Amino acid sequence: MSNDVIIVGAGIVGAACARAFALAGFSVLVLERGTTAGGTSSACEGNLLVSDKGPGHELVLAQFASRLWSSTAADLRAELGDTFPSIEFERKGGLVVATTADGAESLLAFAADQRGARVDARVVDAAEMLELEPDLNPAVAAGVFYPDDAQVQPTIATEALMASARRNGARLLENTEVTGGLFDDAGALIGVSTNRGPQRASRVLIAAGPWSGDVARRIGLSLPVRPRRGELLVTSRMRHRIFHKVYDADYVGAVGSDDRALQTSSVVESTAGGTVLIGSSRQQVEFDSSLRVDVLTEVAAKALRLFPFLATAAVMRSYGGFRPFMPDHLPAIGEDPRMPGLWHASGHEGAGIGLSLATAELLRDLFLGRTPEVDPSPYSPARATLAPHLELVA
């Protein structure tokens, strides 16, 4: 049996693409080496942010995605019914604060640039910050409020998108690992070989997050996706005392950095279940998932600068995951210029949850031959900034 498209990866990007393609009438097969949402999508915070992105192509994609999430959350709720768990979509808003005078100057300049790109970035004074977050450290130097920042429960959101895709005809094969490519006489990709036999399709889309580079190598190409480790703490349940996503302005610099060494910043928020998520870290350690107490200690210490009351909070658990880092900080979305039939949806770094819906819409329109709402060329795997990394693998 041949399909219109095979998607490799059942994280949130793969699930969003499966749903968009199935709703458009394509026959879709999703291949996942583990289980749905078993990788990065279950090891993150579920951020849907515009606040951490400066003017540029990633912000454009994030603004498009932000418009999609409200309607998609409502559509999923109507389609899947009350018996399916809520994806916990909440446009709670983000409060970004600076804890030093130098940080305040940089934060306010960054927000001014964002407003020029139509981001709703509202400078708030000390009294307004404490009105938004009564338990915030009153010594913070400056703050900017972003009402468009939102949140989902990432594992449930991934499962919901995949459930919708399957209701609309997509097929899912879990515990199925891609081992190579299938090619026609002209060298075009017409499917993949797997541990469960060959699977054929007109298009193959790699959406395997930080493991996308490995999948590409098995097919015969290089893709410059590298894993970037992030660590989080989760407190026990408590009275609701944090009402927005609150983070230190240092987070923006960590997101955009190329440094392989450890970087930490304060990111604090409550969940619907009553716990508090405390992040975040970024470190390139390949796929080493070892517990790093020093990283968690640094993350916790920085969180106390924002919310001193957390000093008495009990930590229930910690977890970490790998984000798909790209050398030019843009995802690869589109057809591979080296191999007809191969497509990519990867390299979203820490923004994959938020950008998943926009990625799916863009690819669906390209498949249909329609002009996407967002110009696809900046994200194309054929863009000049990726050319040095796109060599054939011997």
mmCIF file of C-alpha atoms in Angstrom:
data_model
loop_
_atom_site.group_PDB
_atom_site.id
_atom_site.type_symbol
_atom_site.label_atom_id
_atom_site.label_comp_id
_atom_site.label_asym_id
_atom_site.label_seq_id
_atom_site.Cartn_x
_atom_site.Cartn_y
_atom_site.Cartn_z
ATOM 1 C CA MET A 1 0.000 0.000 0.000
ATOM 2 C CA SER A 2 1.342 3.435 -0.942
ATOM 3 C CA ASN A 3 0.525 6.601 0.986
ATOM 4 C CA ASP A 4 0.484 10.250 0.014
ATOM 5 C CA VAL A 5 2.869 11.032 2.868
ATOM 6 C CA ILE A 6 4.844 9.207 5.535
ATOM 7 C CA ILE A 7 5.652 11.236 8.639
ATOM 8 C CA VAL A 8 8.614 10.035 10.680
ATOM 9 C CA GLY A 9 8.012 11.088 14.277
ATOM 10 C CA ALA A 10 4.932 11.274 16.500
ATOM 11 C CA GLY A 11 5.870 14.262 18.620
ATOM 12 C CA ILE A 12 3.794 17.411 18.479
ATOM 13 C CA VAL A 13 5.182 18.589 15.118
ATOM 14 C CA GLY A 14 4.515 15.213 13.513
ATOM 15 C CA ALA A 15 1.073 14.996 15.119
ATOM 16 C CA ALA A 16 0.117 18.510 13.985
ATOM 17 C CA CYS A 17 1.257 17.703 10.444
ATOM 18 C CA ALA A 18 -0.631 14.400 10.445
ATOM 19 C CA ARG A 19 -3.837 16.179 11.456
ATOM 20 C CA ALA A 20 -3.433 18.990 8.907
ATOM 21 C CA PHE A 21 -2.669 16.568 6.064
ATOM 22 C CA ALA A 22 -5.499 14.191 6.960
ATOM 23 C CA LEU A 23 -8.017 17.047 7.141
ATOM 24 C CA ALA A 24 -6.821 18.119 3.674
ATOM 25 C CA GLY A 25 -7.610 14.685 2.274
ATOM 26 C CA PHE A 26 -4.131 13.133 2.106
ATOM 27 C CA SER A 27 -3.536 9.502 3.050
ATOM 28 C CA VAL A 28 -1.114 9.704 5.976
ATOM 29 C CA LEU A 29 1.069 7.133 7.725
ATOM 30 C CA VAL A 30 2.953 8.150 10.884
ATOM 31 C CA LEU A 31 5.965 6.068 11.916
ATOM 32 C CA GLU A 32 7.234 6.384 15.489
ATOM 33 C CA ARG A 33 10.147 4.388 16.869
ATOM 34 C CA GLY A 34 8.666 4.618 20.375
ATOM 35 C CA THR A 35 5.254 5.929 21.356
ATOM 36 C CA THR A 36 3.339 9.124 20.651
ATOM 37 C CA ALA A 37 4.785 12.104 22.558
ATOM 38 C CA GLY A 38 7.487 9.839 23.945
ATOM 39 C CA GLY A 39 10.409 12.205 23.297
ATOM 40 C CA THR A 40 10.835 15.964 23.473
ATOM 41 C CA SER A 41 7.104 16.700 23.475
ATOM 42 C CA SER A 42 6.688 15.091 26.894
ATOM 43 C CA ALA A 43 9.841 16.637 28.362
ATOM 44 C CA CYS A 44 9.162 20.357 28.101
ATOM 45 C CA GLU A 45 6.989 23.159 29.489
ATOM 46 C CA GLY A 46 4.449 23.560 26.702
ATOM 47 C CA ASN A 47 5.383 27.147 25.875
ATOM 48 C CA LEU A 48 3.494 29.103 23.216
ATOM 49 C CA LEU A 49 5.606 32.248 23.271
ATOM 50 C CA VAL A 50 6.098 35.423 21.296
ATOM 51 C CA SER A 51 7.877 37.210 24.145
ATOM 52 C CA ASP A 52 11.253 35.518 23.641
ATOM 53 C CA LYS A 53 11.565 36.206 19.923
ATOM 54 C CA GLY A 54 13.035 39.327 18.384
ATOM 55 C CA PRO A 55 11.945 40.692 15.007
ATOM 56 C CA GLY A 56 12.643 38.152 12.288
ATOM 57 C CA HIS A 57 11.414 34.998 10.652
ATOM 58 C CA GLU A 58 10.933 32.938 13.824
ATOM 59 C CA LEU A 59 8.750 35.670 15.298
ATOM 60 C CA VAL A 60 6.644 35.774 12.131
ATOM 61 C CA LEU A 61 6.026 32.036 12.427
ATOM 62 C CA ALA A 62 5.262 32.369 16.154
ATOM 63 C CA GLN A 63 2.736 35.155 15.555
ATOM 64 C CA PHE A 64 0.995 33.016 12.944
ATOM 65 C CA ALA A 65 1.000 30.049 15.330
ATOM 66 C CA SER A 66 -0.400 32.173 18.140
ATOM 67 C CA ARG A 67 -3.467 32.932 16.030
ATOM 68 C CA LEU A 68 -3.942 29.230 15.285
ATOM 69 C CA TRP A 69 -3.825 27.891 18.826
ATOM 70 C CA SER A 70 -7.052 29.425 20.121
ATOM 71 C CA SER A 71 -9.170 28.043 17.287
ATOM 72 C CA THR A 72 -7.384 24.665 17.271
ATOM 73 C CA ALA A 73 -7.903 24.215 21.013
ATOM 74 C CA ALA A 74 -11.620 24.866 20.553
ATOM 75 C CA ASP A 75 -11.795 22.542 17.532
ATOM 76 C CA LEU A 76 -10.075 19.707 19.393
ATOM 77 C CA ARG A 77 -12.392 20.099 22.366
ATOM 78 C CA ALA A 78 -15.461 19.971 20.108
ATOM 79 C CA GLU A 79 -14.154 17.014 18.088
ATOM 80 C CA LEU A 80 -12.784 14.820 20.869
ATOM 81 C CA GLY A 81 -15.423 15.575 23.494
ATOM 82 C CA ASP A 82 -15.382 15.876 27.249
ATOM 83 C CA THR A 83 -14.027 12.370 27.786
ATOM 84 C CA PHE A 84 -10.659 13.326 26.257
ATOM 85 C CA PRO A 85 -8.387 15.186 28.720
ATOM 86 C CA SER A 86 -8.123 18.945 28.283
ATOM 87 C CA ILE A 87 -5.013 20.196 26.516
ATOM 88 C CA GLU A 88 -5.034 22.990 29.157
ATOM 89 C CA PHE A 89 -4.681 25.778 26.622
ATOM 90 C CA GLU A 90 -4.444 29.055 28.509
ATOM 91 C CA ARG A 91 -3.485 32.462 27.181
ATOM 92 C CA LYS A 92 -2.112 33.399 30.577
ATOM 93 C CA GLY A 93 0.326 36.049 29.372
ATOM 94 C CA GLY A 94 4.024 36.333 30.092
ATOM 95 C CA LEU A 95 5.824 38.704 32.415
ATOM 96 C CA VAL A 96 9.499 39.202 31.585
ATOM 97 C CA VAL A 97 11.544 40.911 34.269
ATOM 98 C CA ALA A 98 15.081 42.210 34.616
ATOM 99 C CA THR A 99 16.865 41.886 37.934
ATOM 100 C CA THR A 100 19.696 44.365 37.201
ATOM 101 C CA ALA A 101 19.977 47.865 35.741
ATOM 102 C CA ASP A 102 21.926 46.585 32.737
ATOM 103 C CA GLY A 103 19.349 43.889 32.204
ATOM 104 C CA ALA A 104 16.557 46.439 32.383
ATOM 105 C CA GLU A 105 18.130 48.526 29.629
ATOM 106 C CA SER A 106 18.486 45.495 27.355
ATOM 107 C CA LEU A 107 14.952 44.257 28.099
ATOM 108 C CA LEU A 108 13.314 47.595 27.327
ATOM 109 C CA ALA A 109 15.292 47.955 24.090
ATOM 110 C CA PHE A 110 14.322 44.406 23.060
ATOM 111 C CA ALA A 111 10.641 45.116 23.770
ATOM 112 C CA ALA A 112 10.788 48.327 21.738
ATOM 113 C CA ASP A 113 12.127 46.388 18.750
ATOM 114 C CA GLN A 114 9.352 43.820 19.163
ATOM 115 C CA ARG A 115 6.660 46.494 19.177
ATOM 116 C CA GLY A 116 7.999 47.573 15.804
ATOM 117 C CA ALA A 117 7.138 44.029 14.641
ATOM 118 C CA ARG A 118 3.574 44.286 16.027
ATOM 119 C CA VAL A 119 4.191 42.399 19.251
ATOM 120 C CA ASP A 120 1.998 43.512 22.157
ATOM 121 C CA ALA A 121 4.842 44.241 24.618
ATOM 122 C CA ARG A 122 3.675 46.433 27.501
ATOM 123 C CA VAL A 123 6.213 48.047 29.810
ATOM 124 C CA VAL A 124 4.959 47.773 33.385
ATOM 125 C CA ASP A 125 6.156 49.625 36.466
ATOM 126 C CA ALA A 126 6.820 48.155 39.899
ATOM 127 C CA ALA A 127 3.236 48.578 41.108
ATOM 128 C CA GLU A 128 1.815 46.986 37.957
ATOM 129 C CA MET A 129 4.205 44.044 38.225
ATOM 130 C CA LEU A 130 3.092 43.387 41.787
ATOM 131 C CA GLU A 131 -0.525 43.668 40.737
ATOM 132 C CA LEU A 132 0.125 40.983 38.115
ATOM 133 C CA GLU A 133 2.250 38.870 40.475
ATOM 134 C CA PRO A 134 1.807 39.779 44.173
ATOM 135 C CA ASP A 135 4.555 37.357 45.308
ATOM 136 C CA LEU A 136 7.155 38.648 42.853
ATOM 137 C CA ASN A 137 10.375 39.980 44.348
ATOM 138 C CA PRO A 138 9.723 43.750 44.555
ATOM 139 C CA ALA A 139 13.412 44.471 43.869
ATOM 140 C CA VAL A 140 13.179 43.643 40.151
ATOM 141 C CA ALA A 141 14.433 46.494 37.998
ATOM 142 C CA ALA A 142 12.035 46.444 35.039
ATOM 143 C CA GLY A 143 9.259 44.397 33.497
ATOM 144 C CA VAL A 144 7.407 43.868 30.225
ATOM 145 C CA PHE A 145 4.044 42.107 29.999
ATOM 146 C CA TYR A 146 3.117 40.036 26.932
ATOM 147 C CA PRO A 147 -0.618 39.221 26.952
ATOM 148 C CA ASP A 148 -0.338 36.914 23.913
ATOM 149 C CA ASP A 149 1.929 34.343 25.587
ATOM 150 C CA ALA A 150 0.106 31.081 26.224
ATOM 151 C CA GLN A 151 0.531 27.550 27.513
ATOM 152 C CA VAL A 152 -0.634 23.999 26.802
ATOM 153 C CA GLN A 153 -0.023 20.668 28.480
ATOM 154 C CA PRO A 154 2.358 19.389 25.792
ATOM 155 C CA THR A 155 1.863 15.649 26.144
ATOM 156 C CA ILE A 156 -1.916 15.900 26.091
ATOM 157 C CA ALA A 157 -1.822 18.399 23.223
ATOM 158 C CA THR A 158 0.295 15.969 21.181
ATOM 159 C CA GLU A 159 -2.028 13.072 21.976
ATOM 160 C CA ALA A 160 -5.068 15.199 21.045
ATOM 161 C CA LEU A 161 -3.630 16.220 17.687
ATOM 162 C CA MET A 162 -2.754 12.616 16.918
ATOM 163 C CA ALA A 163 -6.202 11.400 18.009
ATOM 164 C CA SER A 164 -7.796 13.942 15.677
ATOM 165 C CA ALA A 165 -5.483 12.894 12.840
ATOM 166 C CA ARG A 166 -6.475 9.252 13.288
ATOM 167 C CA ARG A 167 -10.179 10.106 13.459
ATOM 168 C CA ASN A 168 -9.694 11.744 10.070
ATOM 169 C CA GLY A 169 -7.967 8.768 8.476
ATOM 170 C CA ALA A 170 -4.288 8.961 9.421
ATOM 171 C CA ARG A 171 -2.620 5.689 10.424
ATOM 172 C CA LEU A 172 -0.032 5.364 13.190
ATOM 173 C CA LEU A 173 2.605 2.661 13.593
ATOM 174 C CA GLU A 174 4.386 2.914 16.929
ATOM 175 C CA ASN A 175 7.554 0.968 17.812
ATOM 176 C CA THR A 176 8.528 1.267 14.160
ATOM 177 C CA GLU A 177 12.043 2.427 13.368
ATOM 178 C CA VAL A 178 13.208 3.766 10.016
ATOM 179 C CA THR A 179 16.309 1.904 8.825
ATOM 180 C CA GLY A 180 16.809 3.374 5.346
ATOM 181 C CA GLY A 181 15.242 4.874 2.267
ATOM 182 C CA LEU A 182 13.452 3.396 -0.751
ATOM 183 C CA PHE A 183 14.267 4.988 -4.108
ATOM 184 C CA ASP A 184 13.053 4.840 -7.688
ATOM 185 C CA ASP A 185 15.382 4.530 -10.674
ATOM 186 C CA ALA A 186 15.811 8.315 -10.840
ATOM 187 C CA GLY A 187 16.939 8.521 -7.206
ATOM 188 C CA ALA A 188 13.719 10.020 -5.819
ATOM 189 C CA LEU A 189 12.656 8.904 -2.359
ATOM 190 C CA ILE A 190 9.513 6.775 -2.564
ATOM 191 C CA GLY A 191 9.350 5.424 0.961
ATOM 192 C CA VAL A 192 11.387 4.020 3.818
ATOM 193 C CA SER A 193 12.522 0.657 5.056
ATOM 194 C CA THR A 194 11.657 -0.128 8.671
ATOM 195 C CA ASN A 195 12.022 -2.898 11.231
ATOM 196 C CA ARG A 196 8.464 -3.863 10.225
ATOM 197 C CA GLY A 197 9.074 -3.913 6.498
ATOM 198 C CA PRO A 198 9.001 -1.343 3.663
ATOM 199 C CA GLN A 199 6.542 1.546 3.685
ATOM 200 C CA ARG A 200 5.903 3.526 0.497
ATOM 201 C CA ALA A 201 4.707 7.096 -0.066
ATOM 202 C CA SER A 202 4.858 9.966 -2.531
ATOM 203 C CA ARG A 203 6.509 12.105 0.159
ATOM 204 C CA VAL A 204 8.487 11.348 3.317
ATOM 205 C CA LEU A 205 8.487 14.028 6.027
ATOM 206 C CA ILE A 206 11.086 13.845 8.784
ATOM 207 C CA ALA A 207 9.618 15.332 11.970
ATOM 208 C CA ALA A 208 11.701 13.516 14.559
ATOM 209 C CA GLY A 209 12.848 16.499 16.610
ATOM 210 C CA PRO A 210 16.450 16.221 17.828
ATOM 211 C CA TRP A 211 16.649 12.734 16.298
ATOM 212 C CA SER A 212 15.901 14.071 12.797
ATOM 213 C CA GLY A 213 19.584 14.170 11.915
ATOM 214 C CA ASP A 214 19.893 10.468 12.634
ATOM 215 C CA VAL A 215 16.861 9.652 10.471
ATOM 216 C CA ALA A 216 18.257 11.772 7.636
ATOM 217 C CA ARG A 217 21.611 9.967 7.841
ATOM 218 C CA ARG A 218 19.871 6.611 7.544
ATOM 219 C CA ILE A 219 18.235 7.827 4.353
ATOM 220 C CA GLY A 220 21.566 9.112 3.059
ATOM 221 C CA LEU A 221 21.743 12.840 3.833
ATOM 222 C CA SER A 222 23.102 15.144 6.519
ATOM 223 C CA LEU A 223 20.848 17.474 8.497
ATOM 224 C CA PRO A 224 22.480 19.820 11.039
ATOM 225 C CA VAL A 225 20.095 19.148 13.931
ATOM 226 C CA ARG A 226 21.841 18.723 17.284
ATOM 227 C CA PRO A 227 20.332 17.896 20.675
ATOM 228 C CA ARG A 228 20.306 20.638 23.303
ATOM 229 C CA ARG A 229 19.502 19.445 26.816
ATOM 230 C CA GLY A 230 17.079 21.302 29.095
ATOM 231 C CA GLU A 231 16.308 20.583 32.779
ATOM 232 C CA LEU A 232 13.209 21.430 34.831
ATOM 233 C CA LEU A 233 12.043 21.179 38.435
ATOM 234 C CA VAL A 234 8.466 20.504 39.541
ATOM 235 C CA THR A 235 7.218 21.435 42.998
ATOM 236 C CA SER A 236 4.509 19.664 44.944
ATOM 237 C CA ARG A 237 1.005 21.133 44.734
ATOM 238 C CA MET A 238 0.381 24.431 46.431
ATOM 239 C CA ARG A 239 -2.055 27.311 46.588
ATOM 240 C CA HIS A 240 -2.100 29.180 43.271
ATOM 241 C CA ARG A 241 0.431 31.989 43.753
ATOM 242 C CA ILE A 242 1.931 32.483 40.273
ATOM 243 C CA PHE A 243 -0.539 33.667 37.663
ATOM 244 C CA HIS A 244 1.498 34.144 34.479
ATOM 245 C CA LYS A 245 4.603 32.744 32.849
ATOM 246 C CA VAL A 246 7.320 34.729 34.586
ATOM 247 C CA TYR A 247 10.912 34.706 33.474
ATOM 248 C CA ASP A 248 14.156 36.589 33.740
ATOM 249 C CA ALA A 249 15.244 38.525 30.649
ATOM 250 C CA ASP A 250 18.385 36.338 30.598
ATOM 251 C CA TYR A 251 16.190 33.626 29.057
ATOM 252 C CA VAL A 252 16.064 35.472 25.727
ATOM 253 C CA GLY A 253 19.842 35.458 25.469
ATOM 254 C CA ALA A 254 20.037 31.765 26.353
ATOM 255 C CA VAL A 255 17.496 30.879 23.663
ATOM 256 C CA GLY A 256 19.456 32.624 20.928
ATOM 257 C CA SER A 257 22.941 31.603 22.011
ATOM 258 C CA ASP A 258 25.230 29.247 20.074
ATOM 259 C CA ASP A 259 27.286 28.468 23.191
ATOM 260 C CA ARG A 260 27.601 24.737 23.842
ATOM 261 C CA ALA A 261 28.276 25.298 27.552
ATOM 262 C CA LEU A 262 25.628 25.413 30.281
ATOM 263 C CA GLN A 263 23.309 28.416 30.339
ATOM 264 C CA THR A 264 20.559 28.892 32.889
ATOM 265 C CA SER A 265 17.812 31.432 33.446
ATOM 266 C CA SER A 266 14.682 31.752 35.575
ATOM 267 C CA VAL A 267 11.388 30.578 34.082
ATOM 268 C CA VAL A 268 8.597 30.019 36.596
ATOM 269 C CA GLU A 269 4.904 29.222 36.194
ATOM 270 C CA SER A 270 2.009 27.354 37.758
ATOM 271 C CA THR A 271 0.226 24.441 36.125
ATOM 272 C CA ALA A 272 -3.445 23.550 36.071
ATOM 273 C CA GLY A 273 -2.639 20.703 38.456
ATOM 274 C CA GLY A 274 -1.348 23.088 41.139
ATOM 275 C CA THR A 275 2.376 22.422 40.769
ATOM 276 C CA VAL A 276 5.007 25.004 39.803
ATOM 277 C CA LEU A 277 7.389 24.410 36.899
ATOM 278 C CA ILE A 278 10.853 25.878 37.401
ATOM 279 C CA GLY A 279 13.350 26.142 34.567
ATOM 280 C CA SER A 280 15.362 26.480 32.570
ATOM 281 C CA SER A 281 18.713 25.309 31.289
ATOM 282 C CA ARG A 282 20.353 24.827 27.919
ATOM 283 C CA GLN A 283 23.418 22.709 27.319
ATOM 284 C CA GLN A 284 24.788 20.723 24.386
ATOM 285 C CA VAL A 285 25.736 17.327 25.813
ATOM 286 C CA GLU A 286 24.717 15.136 22.850
ATOM 287 C CA PHE A 287 22.102 12.618 24.070
ATOM 288 C CA ASP A 288 23.491 12.250 27.583
ATOM 289 C CA SER A 289 20.468 12.188 29.906
ATOM 290 C CA SER A 290 22.426 11.949 33.175
ATOM 291 C CA LEU A 291 20.964 13.775 36.161
ATOM 292 C CA ARG A 292 22.901 17.007 36.713
ATOM 293 C CA VAL A 293 22.414 18.211 40.272
ATOM 294 C CA ASP A 294 24.608 21.265 39.685
ATOM 295 C CA VAL A 295 22.332 22.387 36.846
ATOM 296 C CA LEU A 296 19.185 21.948 38.934
ATOM 297 C CA THR A 297 20.806 23.798 41.844
ATOM 298 C CA GLU A 298 21.598 26.767 39.605
ATOM 299 C CA VAL A 299 18.097 26.760 38.117
ATOM 300 C CA ALA A 300 16.520 26.721 41.587
ATOM 301 C CA ALA A 301 18.737 29.513 42.888
ATOM 302 C CA LYS A 302 17.802 31.788 40.004
ATOM 303 C CA ALA A 303 14.099 31.099 40.511
ATOM 304 C CA LEU A 304 14.385 32.369 44.095
ATOM 305 C CA ARG A 305 15.463 35.765 42.761
ATOM 306 C CA LEU A 306 12.027 36.090 41.204
ATOM 307 C CA PHE A 307 9.864 34.371 43.829
ATOM 308 C CA PRO A 308 11.575 34.162 47.252
ATOM 309 C CA PHE A 309 8.640 32.203 48.721
ATOM 310 C CA LEU A 310 9.749 29.178 46.676
ATOM 311 C CA ALA A 311 12.559 28.648 49.218
ATOM 312 C CA THR A 312 10.058 26.697 51.340
ATOM 313 C CA ALA A 313 8.476 24.785 48.427
ATOM 314 C CA ALA A 314 8.987 21.044 48.218
ATOM 315 C CA VAL A 315 10.408 19.744 44.939
ATOM 316 C CA MET A 316 8.443 16.710 43.786
ATOM 317 C CA ARG A 317 10.558 15.725 40.782
ATOM 318 C CA SER A 318 12.862 16.890 38.025
ATOM 319 C CA TYR A 319 12.956 15.991 34.359
ATOM 320 C CA GLY A 320 14.820 16.946 31.243
ATOM 321 C CA GLY A 321 14.639 16.632 27.502
ATOM 322 C CA PHE A 322 16.436 17.370 24.267
ATOM 323 C CA ARG A 323 15.570 20.292 22.011
ATOM 324 C CA PRO A 324 16.447 20.210 18.279
ATOM 325 C CA PHE A 325 19.099 22.917 17.853
ATOM 326 C CA MET A 326 19.830 24.372 14.404
ATOM 327 C CA PRO A 327 22.958 26.411 13.571
ATOM 328 C CA ASP A 328 20.997 29.384 12.190
ATOM 329 C CA HIS A 329 18.198 29.200 14.799
ATOM 330 C CA LEU A 330 15.422 28.560 12.297
ATOM 331 C CA PRO A 331 13.533 25.318 11.705
ATOM 332 C CA ALA A 332 13.870 23.430 8.443
ATOM 333 C CA ILE A 333 10.384 23.317 6.908
ATOM 334 C CA GLY A 334 9.987 22.214 3.309
ATOM 335 C CA GLU A 335 11.371 19.948 0.610
ATOM 336 C CA ASP A 336 14.992 18.877 0.692
ATOM 337 C CA PRO A 337 16.812 20.345 -2.347
ATOM 338 C CA ARG A 338 19.028 17.271 -2.667
ATOM 339 C CA MET A 339 16.480 14.479 -2.774
ATOM 340 C CA PRO A 340 13.066 14.631 -4.471
ATOM 341 C CA GLY A 341 10.384 13.221 -2.217
ATOM 342 C CA LEU A 342 12.111 14.107 1.073
ATOM 343 C CA TRP A 343 10.659 16.859 3.272
ATOM 344 C CA HIS A 344 11.620 18.275 6.674
ATOM 345 C CA ALA A 345 9.805 19.682 9.697
ATOM 346 C CA SER A 346 12.489 19.907 12.326
ATOM 347 C CA GLY A 347 14.935 22.131 14.173
ATOM 348 C CA HIS A 348 12.441 24.223 16.172
ATOM 349 C CA GLU A 349 14.783 24.255 19.200
ATOM 350 C CA GLY A 350 12.694 25.054 22.306
ATOM 351 C CA ALA A 351 9.757 26.447 20.331
ATOM 352 C CA GLY A 352 8.409 23.275 18.749
ATOM 353 C CA ILE A 353 5.230 23.148 20.828
ATOM 354 C CA GLY A 354 4.277 26.677 19.890
ATOM 355 C CA LEU A 355 5.357 26.487 16.247
ATOM 356 C CA SER A 356 3.881 23.049 15.503
ATOM 357 C CA LEU A 357 0.534 24.253 14.157
ATOM 358 C CA ALA A 358 2.104 26.907 11.931
ATOM 359 C CA THR A 359 4.595 24.353 10.598
ATOM 360 C CA ALA A 360 1.748 21.999 9.720
ATOM 361 C CA GLU A 361 -0.301 24.697 7.994
ATOM 362 C CA LEU A 362 2.685 25.854 5.954
ATOM 363 C CA LEU A 363 3.514 22.323 4.776
ATOM 364 C CA ARG A 364 -0.120 21.482 4.028
ATOM 365 C CA ASP A 365 -0.369 24.488 1.725
ATOM 366 C CA LEU A 366 2.889 23.564 -0.008
ATOM 367 C CA PHE A 367 1.596 20.029 -0.551
ATOM 368 C CA LEU A 368 -1.619 21.429 -2.021
ATOM 369 C CA GLY A 369 0.216 23.881 -4.260
ATOM 370 C CA ARG A 370 -1.316 26.850 -2.460
ATOM 371 C CA THR A 371 0.448 30.012 -1.339
ATOM 372 C CA PRO A 372 0.951 29.729 2.431
ATOM 373 C CA GLU A 373 -0.129 32.562 4.719
ATOM 374 C CA VAL A 374 3.512 32.884 5.797
ATOM 375 C CA ASP A 375 6.336 33.086 3.249
ATOM 376 C CA PRO A 376 7.952 29.621 3.375
ATOM 377 C CA SER A 377 11.313 30.588 1.862
ATOM 378 C CA PRO A 378 13.091 31.621 5.113
ATOM 379 C CA TYR A 379 12.475 28.145 6.556
ATOM 380 C CA SER A 380 13.296 26.184 3.415
ATOM 381 C CA PRO A 381 16.013 23.535 3.726
ATOM 382 C CA ALA A 382 17.394 25.142 0.543
ATOM 383 C CA ARG A 383 18.152 28.459 2.289
ATOM 384 C CA ALA A 384 21.684 29.785 2.015
ATOM 385 C CA THR A 385 22.458 29.608 5.741
ATOM 386 C CA LEU A 386 22.027 25.815 5.714
ATOM 387 C CA ALA A 387 23.909 25.138 2.483
ATOM 388 C CA PRO A 388 27.282 24.457 4.160
ATOM 389 C CA HIS A 389 25.647 21.778 6.326
ATOM 390 C CA LEU A 390 23.663 19.941 3.652
ATOM 391 C CA GLU A 391 26.199 17.517 2.279
ATOM 392 C CA LEU A 392 25.471 14.003 1.153
ATOM 393 C CA VAL A 393 26.401 11.266 3.584
ATOM 394 C CA ALA A 394 28.613 8.611 2.060
#
